Every structure is written in structure tokens, then in C-alpha cells.
Amino acid sequence: MQRNSNHTTICKIEKVIDETPTVRTLVFSDEVMCNVLPGQFAMVWIPGINELPMSVMISLDDGKAAFTVRKHGAASTGLFNIKEGEQIGIRGPYGNSFDIRSGKILLVGGGTGLVPMMRLLTFVKPTDDVTLLIGAKTKDEVFFEDLAKKLLKNNPHKIIVSTDDGTYGEKGFVTNMVKKLVEEAYFDGVYTCGPEIMMYRTVQIAHSKKLFVQASLERMMKCGIGICGSCCMGEDLVCKDGTIFDGDHLLANKEFGHFYRNKAGILEKY
Ligand SMILES: Cc1cc2nc3c(=O)[nH]c(=O)nc-3n(C[C@H](O)[C@H](O)[C@H](O)COP(=O)(O)OP(=O)(O)OC[C@H]3O[C@@H](n4cnc5c(N)ncnc54)[C@H](O)[C@@H]3O)c2cc1C
Ligand code: FES
């Protein structure tokens, strides 16, 4: 019998991987979540605390999926502190997925925005020439570089890390590297997920070169299924119409890169 994506399924955490001092990956077995499309998310119930939207992370083990969480407020810290053997609830998958173009593609990820980028890497064809840009504030916050190397071992590829403070890889904002790369070469597709200002600049740069570009947006989500309206960005409901939008659509939206809604639904400036 097919599972109802709006019903919460209880899953046991089987493995916890420390990625950085503040980021952990929680691995669990689930036949639905291990097959989601790149960019799709789940609503994750942290018992006794709250429910949060999380991109579905890959696992290298068959039949397993994962979430990669950065500890921040009460809910994400509750998820971060879940131990092996403990349980969480999951509903979904929700949202659309990246439209992956063949040829030469550029992926730009920052922080836990790298999660959908890792899943996207499992969908590229062996002939695709892939450049992955990993942006982080500092060396201690760089993760998934080794995983990306494994995933791309059969592709022509480049993995470039840039840290804002120059403690690892290239020094400066990852968007400086985006600018340099798109000035040097044509890309058939550019995909980005991470802090909104990073995505905004990436979309602007790619769009100015007339490249096909998509970004995966984050907004406050409560229902995750298009009912409550808490995730609206202009006319769009990010949970249902997105989370992935084409660059030209985003640049026409006055909120993208400038405003978000807080927990009370009030528009605030970034
Ligand atoms: C589609 C989607 C995928 C995400 N994937 C990941 C992921 O893979 N890993 C990860 O660590 N985080 C992810 N997030 C962010 C995550 O859902 C939380 O926003 C974040 O963990 C902070 O939550 P908190 O309650 O601990 O923090 P708080 O301190 O309570 O809130 C800090 C800020 O987090 C945001 N936030 C809080 N609750 C929500 C919510 N229900 N929906 C959206 N934003 C919220 C708000 O901007 C808020 O101001 C994703 C968000 C979205 C929308
Ligand atoms: S989270 Fe409720 S409409 Fe999107």
C-alpha cells in the first residue's frame, strides 16, 4: 500500500555523523525518503519540541536517507542532539525538484544548502562536466568536500571551496568565484542553495550571462503543504510552488534577496 505523504512516519536514527562542531548528519532507513528527487524536503517532528522543514540528505548506504542539521534555535538543537536509537517523525516528501540540464553544470552551495546539492550530484550523467562551489565562513565550517569527491569520481569535475576568511581554499565570498567562473565559461545549468544573499547574487550573475539558473528557497514553514500561507514570498507559496524557482521568476519577485517573513508572518528586511 502506498504511503500517505501527509501522515507522519516514525523513524529510528541508526547513525549520527559529526560533520563539523555544529553540523550533524542523522541516518535512518526509509524507502520513500531514500528515493526523493533533488531539492525535495520533509517536515521533521522532533518529539516534544517542534516540527521543522529539512532537505532530504543522501546516504551512501542502500535504503537509507538522512538529514543534515545545523544547531541554531531550540528545534534544530533538539534534532542535533538526537542520539542513535532515538526516534523522529517524518512527513513528505514535499516540493518540486531541480530541472537538471545535461552538459556543463555549476552547483553553488553554502552551509546546509549543500544538502540538496549532494542529492543533485547523484542524478548527474557520467558525461556531465560538474563544477561544485562550496562556500563557508571559515575552515571549521567546511563539510561534504570528501563526499562530493566520491560522488563525482566518474565525472569530469572541479570542486572549489571558498572561505570568507581565507582559512581554507579560496579567500572571499563564494559569489566572487561564481562571477569568475561564468565569465570564463558557458554553463548549461547553474543550481544554488544556501543563504539567500548568496543565492540572490548567484542568480543575478548567472542571469546577466543569460544562463539557466535555479535556486532552492527557504521560508518559514508550518504546514509544508500549501495551506497556512506562512511560507509566502510575494504570490508564491515556497512549500508548494517551490522550493525551487527559475532565476527569471525570482528576479521578478521583489521579496527575493530583500525580505523574509518572521515567525509571526511579518515582513522583515534581510
Ligand atoms: C525547505 C527547507 C529546507 C531546510 N533544510 C535544512 C537542512 O537541511 N538543514 C538545516 O539545518 N536546516 C534546514 N532548514 C532550516 C530549518 O528548517 C530551520 O529554519 C533551522 O534549523 C532553524 O530552526 P530553529 O527553530 O532551531 O531556530 P530558531 O532560532 O527558532 O529560528 C531561527 C530562524 O530559523 C528559521 N525557522 C525557524 N523555524 C522555521 C520553520 N518552521 N520553517 C522555516 N524556517 C524556520 C527562521 O528564519 C527563524 O528566524 C530548511 C528550511 C527549509 C524551509
Ligand atoms: S508552509 Fe504552510 S503554506 Fe507553505
PDB file of C-alpha atoms in Angstrom, residues 1-9 11 28-33 90-93:
ATOM      1  CA  MET A   1       0.000   0.000   0.000  1.00  0.00           C
ATOM      2  CA  GLN A   2       1.326   3.450  -0.941  1.00  0.00           C
ATOM      3  CA  ARG A   3       2.289   5.658   1.991  1.00  0.00           C
ATOM      4  CA  ASN A   4       0.301   8.844   2.563  1.00  0.00           C
ATOM      5  CA  SER A   5       2.908  11.621   2.447  1.00  0.00           C
ATOM      6  CA  ASN A   6       0.829  13.715   4.881  1.00  0.00           C
ATOM      7  CA  HIS A   7       0.936  11.098   7.618  1.00  0.00           C
ATOM      8  CA  THR A   8       3.886  11.178   9.992  1.00  0.00           C
ATOM      9  CA  THR A   9       6.092   8.089   9.846  1.00  0.00           C
ATOM     10  CA  CYS A  11      11.873   6.506  12.092  1.00  0.00           C
ATOM     11  CA  PHE A  28      17.774   6.353   9.085  1.00  0.00           C
ATOM     12  CA  SER A  29      16.144   3.643   6.931  1.00  0.00           C
ATOM     13  CA  ASP A  30      13.182   4.749   4.857  1.00  0.00           C
ATOM     14  CA  GLU A  31      12.274   3.507   1.405  1.00  0.00           C
ATOM     15  CA  VAL A  32      10.400   6.710   0.477  1.00  0.00           C
ATOM     16  CA  MET A  33      12.952   9.262   1.706  1.00  0.00           C
ATOM     17  CA  ILE A  90       8.765  12.434   9.147  1.00  0.00           C
ATOM     18  CA  ARG A  91       6.122  13.520   6.643  1.00  0.00           C
ATOM     19  CA  GLY A  92       6.639  14.240   2.970  1.00  0.00           C
ATOM     20  CA  PRO A  93       8.426  14.382   0.591  1.00  0.00           C
TER      21      PRO A  93
END
